[in-house]
Amino acid sequence: MINLELPKKLRASANQAHQVAAEIFRPASRKYDLAEHEYPIELDTMAAMVEGLSDSGGDVSGATGGRKTEGEKDEHATELLGNSNGGNMSALMNALETSWGDVGLMLSIPYQGLGNAAIAAVATDEQLERFGKVWAAMAITEPSFGSDSAAVTTTATLDGDEWVLNGTKIFVTAGSRATHIVVWASVDKSLGRAAIKSFVVPRDAKGLTVSRLEHKLGIKASDTAEIRFEDCRIPKDNILGSPEVNVEKGFAGVMQTFDNTRPLVAAMAVGVGRAALEELRKVLTDAGIEISYDKPANNQHAAAAEFLRMEADFESAYLLSLRAAWMADNKKPNSLEASMSKAKAGRMGTDVTLKAVELAGATGYSQRTLLEKWGRDSKILDIFEGTQQIQQLIVARRVLNLSSDKLK
């Protein structure tokens, strides 16, 4: 069973991340919300800090998924009941805390991109040596599809000792700033989704072009790019995992990345939701509205009752996220729990932040606080890494034990 008390090492790491969020992210949050596409110079300080923490075994943002190389040990890991290393749990807590500060800036932390989670999840030891300290974005979505990741049309053709990539990717988070891009491409379209593999492509590779940056509703501090690959050549061993196509295993290998990253996105939503609840509590308290845990909700002010409902929803999303990370750390299949946490937290994040704007009235709708910004930021957390509807579909398939061709 899961022990819900975080061990000392994870608490210390989370406290460090919270200090970064409070002292670096929050003060700059509005500045970069109003200056979309401007590089946050405060992140240069973060780069040095992240590199130092990585060398000492820490991870401020948590995007790497917490994989440890052979020989590494965590003397505090046993404090999480049966936990093999605590890396995913640590990653989750750090993502939560930094997102409490600003989720757009969290997604912009140098060397901690979503592509790093893919590398941590499936790279060989040799690839970890080469790519362990790069800044890797993740390129999956294309102009022809959104949530259906199996509809990849970008191709990778083996030509001697090189792969040649062709195609277009959109909505690539950190696509113009990262040093490398993890690209999903098909090595043989005739074999369907089983032939989809992920490749590590240097951003300065010949044939790779950042064609535009998106203007967005939220997370404006984070760059979101469209990237084109035109006869883009990379070394043969830049493919993550095995180059062999296993039709029986199908798409499962490349999809394993999501089992690591979906709880992290859930944690981001939990962090933003907590920020909104804390700010809303201040607004309600200043308005003379008492929130009591000793009285039934129906005997309290309507706003207080709504706050209690949202806080309970927040707690359940938090606990589901912890469970998904705990299972990953203990090498337990967590596809169901990863999707459950992402679905719950994504929905909670949008509900809590927008309701907080509503309950705060003119204060919430204005730029006097960050409430309206959190309302805009939270929506993406219910979309990327698989929409709410996709997560519910995955949960239904797992619960009913039905394959994707039987339940669409």
XYZ file of C-alpha atoms in Angstrom:
408
model
C 0.000 0.000 0.000
C 1.037 3.616 -0.427
C 2.474 5.697 2.388
C 1.119 9.228 1.925
C 3.751 10.835 4.130
C 6.558 12.175 1.955
C 10.079 11.216 3.042
C 12.512 13.833 4.302
C 14.507 13.979 1.076
C 11.396 14.612 -1.033
C 10.180 17.270 1.381
C 13.543 19.025 1.167
C 13.521 18.878 -2.635
C 9.926 20.153 -2.774
C 10.837 22.996 -0.421
C 13.689 23.996 -2.739
C 11.330 23.997 -5.704
C 8.820 26.067 -3.738
C 11.491 28.658 -2.972
C 12.293 28.902 -6.677
C 8.582 29.318 -7.417
C 8.096 31.983 -4.741
C 11.272 33.996 -5.282
C 11.885 33.704 -9.046
C 8.686 32.608 -10.808
C 5.930 34.501 -9.000
C 7.607 37.932 -9.182
C 8.158 37.508 -12.944
C 4.836 35.810 -13.688
C 2.836 38.815 -14.894
C 5.844 40.296 -16.708
C 6.170 37.375 -19.114
C 2.430 36.869 -19.421
C 2.381 40.347 -20.969
C 5.564 39.792 -22.990
C 4.803 36.639 -24.958
C 7.783 35.091 -26.791
C 10.285 37.200 -24.849
C 12.912 34.961 -23.312
C 12.717 35.018 -19.485
C 16.218 36.114 -18.537
C 15.565 34.939 -14.973
C 15.828 31.401 -16.328
C 19.550 31.847 -16.936
C 19.915 31.733 -13.164
C 17.675 28.673 -13.160
C 19.887 26.896 -15.704
C 22.900 27.042 -13.414
C 20.774 26.019 -10.433
C 19.219 23.054 -12.268
C 22.624 21.865 -13.461
C 23.960 22.030 -9.923
C 20.981 20.149 -8.533
C 21.208 17.522 -11.280
C 24.840 16.910 -10.431
C 23.817 16.381 -6.812
C 20.864 14.136 -7.733
C 18.130 16.793 -7.576
C 15.635 17.990 -10.185
C 13.857 21.325 -9.736
C 11.168 20.898 -12.369
C 10.862 17.135 -12.286
C 10.485 16.787 -16.039
C 13.136 14.087 -16.279
C 10.886 11.550 -14.641
C 13.439 10.689 -12.019
C 15.217 7.761 -13.664
C 18.417 6.815 -11.864
C 21.406 5.310 -13.589
C 22.886 2.017 -12.512
C 24.702 2.268 -9.206
C 22.789 5.292 -7.893
C 21.091 4.857 -4.549
C 18.642 6.867 -2.494
C 19.114 6.289 1.198
C 15.726 7.809 1.960
C 13.794 5.790 -0.616
C 12.651 3.176 1.858
C 10.696 5.858 3.691
C 8.194 5.580 0.857
C 6.733 2.190 1.623
C 8.331 -0.257 -0.784
C 9.506 2.566 -3.061
C 12.365 1.527 -5.341
C 13.888 4.993 -5.786
C 11.309 7.752 -5.323
C 12.408 9.473 -8.535
C 8.964 9.826 -10.109
C 7.479 11.016 -6.823
C 10.243 13.600 -6.496
C 9.650 14.737 -10.078
C 5.937 15.068 -9.412
C 6.377 17.127 -6.244
C 8.851 19.458 -7.913
C 6.562 19.955 -10.925
C 3.710 20.745 -8.540
C 5.672 23.326 -6.565
C 7.184 25.127 -9.552
C 3.778 25.233 -11.285
C 2.383 26.848 -8.146
C 4.759 29.678 -9.052
C 4.118 29.833 -12.802
C 3.414 26.880 -15.067
C 4.621 28.694 -18.201
C 7.982 29.415 -16.613
C 8.097 25.871 -15.243
C 7.767 24.563 -18.808
C 10.606 26.889 -19.839
C 13.224 25.726 -17.336
C 16.371 24.994 -19.347
C 17.356 21.334 -19.698
C 14.090 20.119 -18.175
C 11.767 19.759 -21.189
C 9.039 17.168 -21.685
C 11.321 15.388 -24.120
C 13.660 14.712 -21.210
C 10.956 12.496 -19.713
C 10.908 10.414 -22.899
C 14.680 10.061 -22.799
C 14.596 9.089 -19.131
C 11.856 6.544 -19.773
C 13.221 4.566 -22.724
C 16.825 5.575 -23.513
C 19.627 3.040 -23.266
C 22.464 3.623 -20.806
C 24.672 4.759 -23.691
C 22.011 7.237 -24.823
C 21.649 8.536 -21.291
C 25.359 9.307 -21.348
C 24.900 11.339 -24.556
C 21.501 12.907 -23.932
C 21.230 12.926 -20.160
C 21.988 16.649 -19.877
C 20.415 18.055 -23.034
C 17.303 20.272 -23.098
C 14.772 18.176 -25.001
C 11.356 19.283 -26.259
C 8.671 16.775 -27.336
C 7.238 16.813 -30.879
C 4.180 14.608 -31.406
C 1.178 16.577 -32.704
C 0.854 17.310 -36.425
C -1.432 19.549 -38.510
C -3.511 16.494 -39.495
C -4.209 15.182 -35.988
C -4.398 16.135 -32.327
C -5.210 13.525 -29.690
C -4.816 10.480 -31.949
C -1.081 9.966 -31.475
C -1.182 6.867 -33.670
C -1.951 9.037 -36.721
C 1.660 10.179 -37.081
C 2.572 10.969 -40.709
C 6.133 12.200 -40.142
C 8.502 9.579 -41.551
C 11.969 8.341 -40.635
C 13.822 6.439 -43.351
C 17.086 4.629 -42.697
C 19.768 5.624 -45.180
C 23.069 3.969 -44.354
C 24.168 5.162 -40.930
C 21.573 7.919 -40.755
C 17.834 8.388 -40.308
C 16.193 10.878 -42.672
C 13.151 12.655 -41.190
C 10.398 14.405 -43.140
C 7.223 15.994 -41.795
C 5.764 18.843 -39.754
C 5.124 19.040 -35.999
C 2.994 21.664 -34.269
C 2.466 22.824 -30.667
C 6.005 21.852 -29.649
C 6.549 23.198 -26.133
C 10.000 24.848 -25.820
C 10.533 24.027 -29.486
C 12.526 27.183 -30.281
C 14.602 27.165 -27.085
C 15.430 23.511 -26.443
C 18.741 22.119 -27.691
C 17.136 18.855 -28.891
C 13.696 17.669 -30.042
C 12.277 14.200 -29.333
C 10.315 13.481 -32.523
C 7.689 10.792 -33.109
C 7.924 9.366 -36.620
C 6.986 6.217 -38.518
C 9.731 3.960 -39.839
C 7.259 2.013 -42.022
C 3.733 3.331 -42.651
C 2.582 -0.044 -43.973
C 2.997 -1.532 -40.480
C 0.709 1.009 -38.793
C 1.155 2.318 -35.279
C 3.665 -0.402 -34.342
C 6.217 1.354 -36.583
C 6.055 4.662 -34.690
C 9.354 5.386 -32.935
C 10.859 8.360 -31.142
C 14.091 10.054 -32.286
C 16.387 12.586 -30.630
C 17.072 15.403 -33.107
C 19.469 18.297 -32.372
C 17.650 21.577 -32.984
C 20.544 22.840 -35.095
C 20.390 19.770 -37.359
C 20.380 20.572 -41.067
C 16.847 20.262 -42.417
C 15.125 21.247 -39.144
C 13.331 24.604 -39.261
C 11.384 26.408 -36.544
C 8.763 27.898 -38.860
C 6.682 29.896 -36.381
C 5.748 30.529 -32.751
C 2.131 30.286 -31.594
C 0.189 33.051 -29.832
C -1.732 31.366 -27.006
C -4.473 31.781 -24.413
C -2.141 30.969 -21.511
C 1.354 29.757 -20.517
C 2.668 32.675 -22.550
C 6.095 32.527 -20.910
C 6.577 29.175 -22.661
C 7.371 29.142 -26.376
C 5.188 26.872 -28.510
C 6.624 26.191 -31.952
C 5.839 24.690 -35.336
C 8.797 22.662 -36.605
C 9.426 21.320 -40.098
C 11.713 18.454 -41.056
C 12.921 18.388 -44.661
C 15.395 15.580 -45.326
C 16.676 16.097 -41.792
C 19.525 13.662 -41.118
C 20.467 12.320 -37.686
C 22.796 9.481 -36.587
C 21.413 5.950 -36.718
C 21.717 5.496 -32.945
C 19.584 8.559 -32.151
C 16.476 6.375 -32.183
C 15.178 5.800 -28.645
C 14.708 2.145 -27.800
C 14.881 -0.652 -30.350
C 14.645 0.140 -34.089
C 12.922 -3.209 -34.645
C 9.177 -3.071 -35.333
C 7.292 -5.441 -33.040
C 3.794 -5.747 -34.485
C 2.610 -7.842 -31.524
C 3.713 -5.226 -29.010
C 2.333 -2.549 -31.281
C 2.270 1.039 -30.063
C 2.840 0.166 -26.391
C 6.575 0.857 -26.343
C 6.489 4.481 -27.454
C 3.325 5.160 -25.415
C 5.141 4.220 -22.202
C 6.462 7.767 -22.127
C 2.969 9.019 -21.273
C 2.833 6.850 -18.162
C 5.670 9.026 -16.840
C 4.566 12.408 -18.144
C 0.810 12.341 -17.512
C 1.178 12.330 -13.705
C 3.588 15.254 -14.107
C 0.995 17.235 -16.066
C -1.540 16.294 -13.394
C 0.880 17.711 -10.824
C 1.102 20.947 -12.799
C -2.692 21.279 -12.642
C -2.625 20.507 -8.922
C -0.008 23.230 -8.420
C -2.031 25.854 -10.305
C -5.207 24.755 -8.504
C -3.532 25.136 -5.114
C -2.303 28.605 -6.040
C -5.854 29.658 -6.975
C -7.344 28.206 -3.789
C -4.819 30.026 -1.615
C -5.486 33.342 -3.336
C -9.252 32.820 -3.187
C -9.064 32.103 0.534
C -7.357 35.481 1.039
C -10.020 37.253 -1.029
C -12.882 35.592 0.875
C -11.258 36.251 4.249
C -10.782 39.931 3.371
C -14.479 40.018 2.464
C -15.383 38.689 5.920
C -16.397 35.218 4.733
C -15.404 32.482 7.178
C -14.445 29.029 5.919
C -15.076 26.517 8.694
C -14.196 22.835 8.856
C -16.369 22.344 11.925
C -19.707 23.289 10.359
C -21.617 21.492 7.601
C -21.123 23.177 4.241
C -24.871 23.870 3.940
C -24.722 25.955 7.123
C -22.039 28.252 5.743
C -21.860 31.124 3.276
C -22.398 29.869 -0.298
C -18.893 30.966 -1.284
C -17.411 29.079 1.678
C -19.354 25.954 0.758
C -18.081 26.205 -2.821
C -14.529 26.641 -1.552
C -14.820 23.458 0.526
C -16.102 21.538 -2.503
C -13.202 22.700 -4.637
C -10.658 21.967 -1.924
C -11.925 18.387 -1.657
C -11.669 18.047 -5.442
C -8.123 19.382 -5.279
C -7.160 16.853 -2.589
C -8.488 13.929 -4.597
C -6.552 15.041 -7.701
C -3.400 15.385 -5.602
C -3.758 11.893 -4.135
C -4.430 10.308 -7.533
C -1.278 11.949 -8.857
C 0.759 10.629 -5.936
C -0.556 7.130 -6.535
C 0.393 7.172 -10.233
C 3.937 8.325 -9.420
C 4.291 5.836 -6.568
C 3.320 2.974 -8.882
C 5.887 4.096 -11.477
C 8.595 4.146 -8.819
C 7.637 0.632 -7.778
C 7.689 -0.688 -11.367
C 3.949 -1.331 -11.315
C 1.943 -0.814 -14.549
C 0.330 2.587 -14.072
C -1.290 3.404 -17.420
C -4.757 3.403 -15.829
C -3.707 5.488 -12.837
C -1.675 7.902 -14.991
C -4.735 8.631 -17.129
C -7.010 8.833 -14.080
C -4.734 11.392 -12.436
C -4.423 13.438 -15.621
C -8.192 13.417 -16.255
C -9.072 14.299 -12.661
C -6.419 16.977 -12.193
C -7.011 18.572 -15.591
C -10.721 18.945 -14.922
C -10.106 20.105 -11.354
C -7.617 22.738 -12.510
C -9.987 24.423 -14.944
C -12.930 24.190 -12.534
C -11.063 25.585 -9.537
C -9.281 28.415 -11.323
C -12.336 29.655 -13.231
C -14.614 29.357 -10.200
C -12.025 31.295 -8.185
C -12.193 34.081 -10.782
C -15.982 34.050 -10.490
C -16.102 34.077 -6.688
C -13.506 36.858 -6.472
C -15.698 39.042 -8.684
C -14.075 42.145 -10.183
C -10.842 41.365 -8.345
C -10.661 37.948 -9.964
C -11.384 39.239 -13.461
C -8.880 42.092 -13.246
C -5.103 41.893 -13.285
C -4.873 42.948 -9.638
C -4.181 39.316 -8.778
C -2.981 36.346 -10.848
C -6.362 34.597 -10.645
C -7.412 35.396 -14.212
C -3.999 34.314 -15.481
C -4.254 30.978 -13.700
C -7.692 30.538 -15.259
C -6.117 30.922 -18.709
C -3.036 28.831 -17.909
C -4.992 25.901 -16.501
C -6.843 25.054 -19.728
C -3.764 23.687 -21.498
C -3.222 21.246 -18.627
C -6.535 19.598 -19.525
C -5.474 19.365 -23.171
C -1.854 18.432 -23.724
C -0.515 14.936 -23.033
C -4.003 13.772 -24.070
C -7.305 15.619 -23.671
C -9.905 14.971 -20.986
C -11.894 12.843 -23.430
C -8.857 10.769 -24.418
C -8.002 10.083 -20.765
C -11.552 8.943 -20.056
C -11.395 6.673 -23.105
C -8.132 5.117 -21.889
C -9.585 4.619 -18.407
C -12.659 2.941 -19.891
C -10.495 0.610 -21.997
C -8.409 -0.396 -18.986
C -11.392 -0.916 -16.686
C -13.390 -2.878 -19.288
C -10.292 -4.669 -20.638
C -11.066 -3.654 -24.215
C -8.563 -2.858 -26.945
C -8.504 0.417 -28.878
C -10.130 -1.181 -31.942
C -13.083 -2.363 -29.812
C -13.654 0.850 -27.863
C -13.177 4.066 -29.821
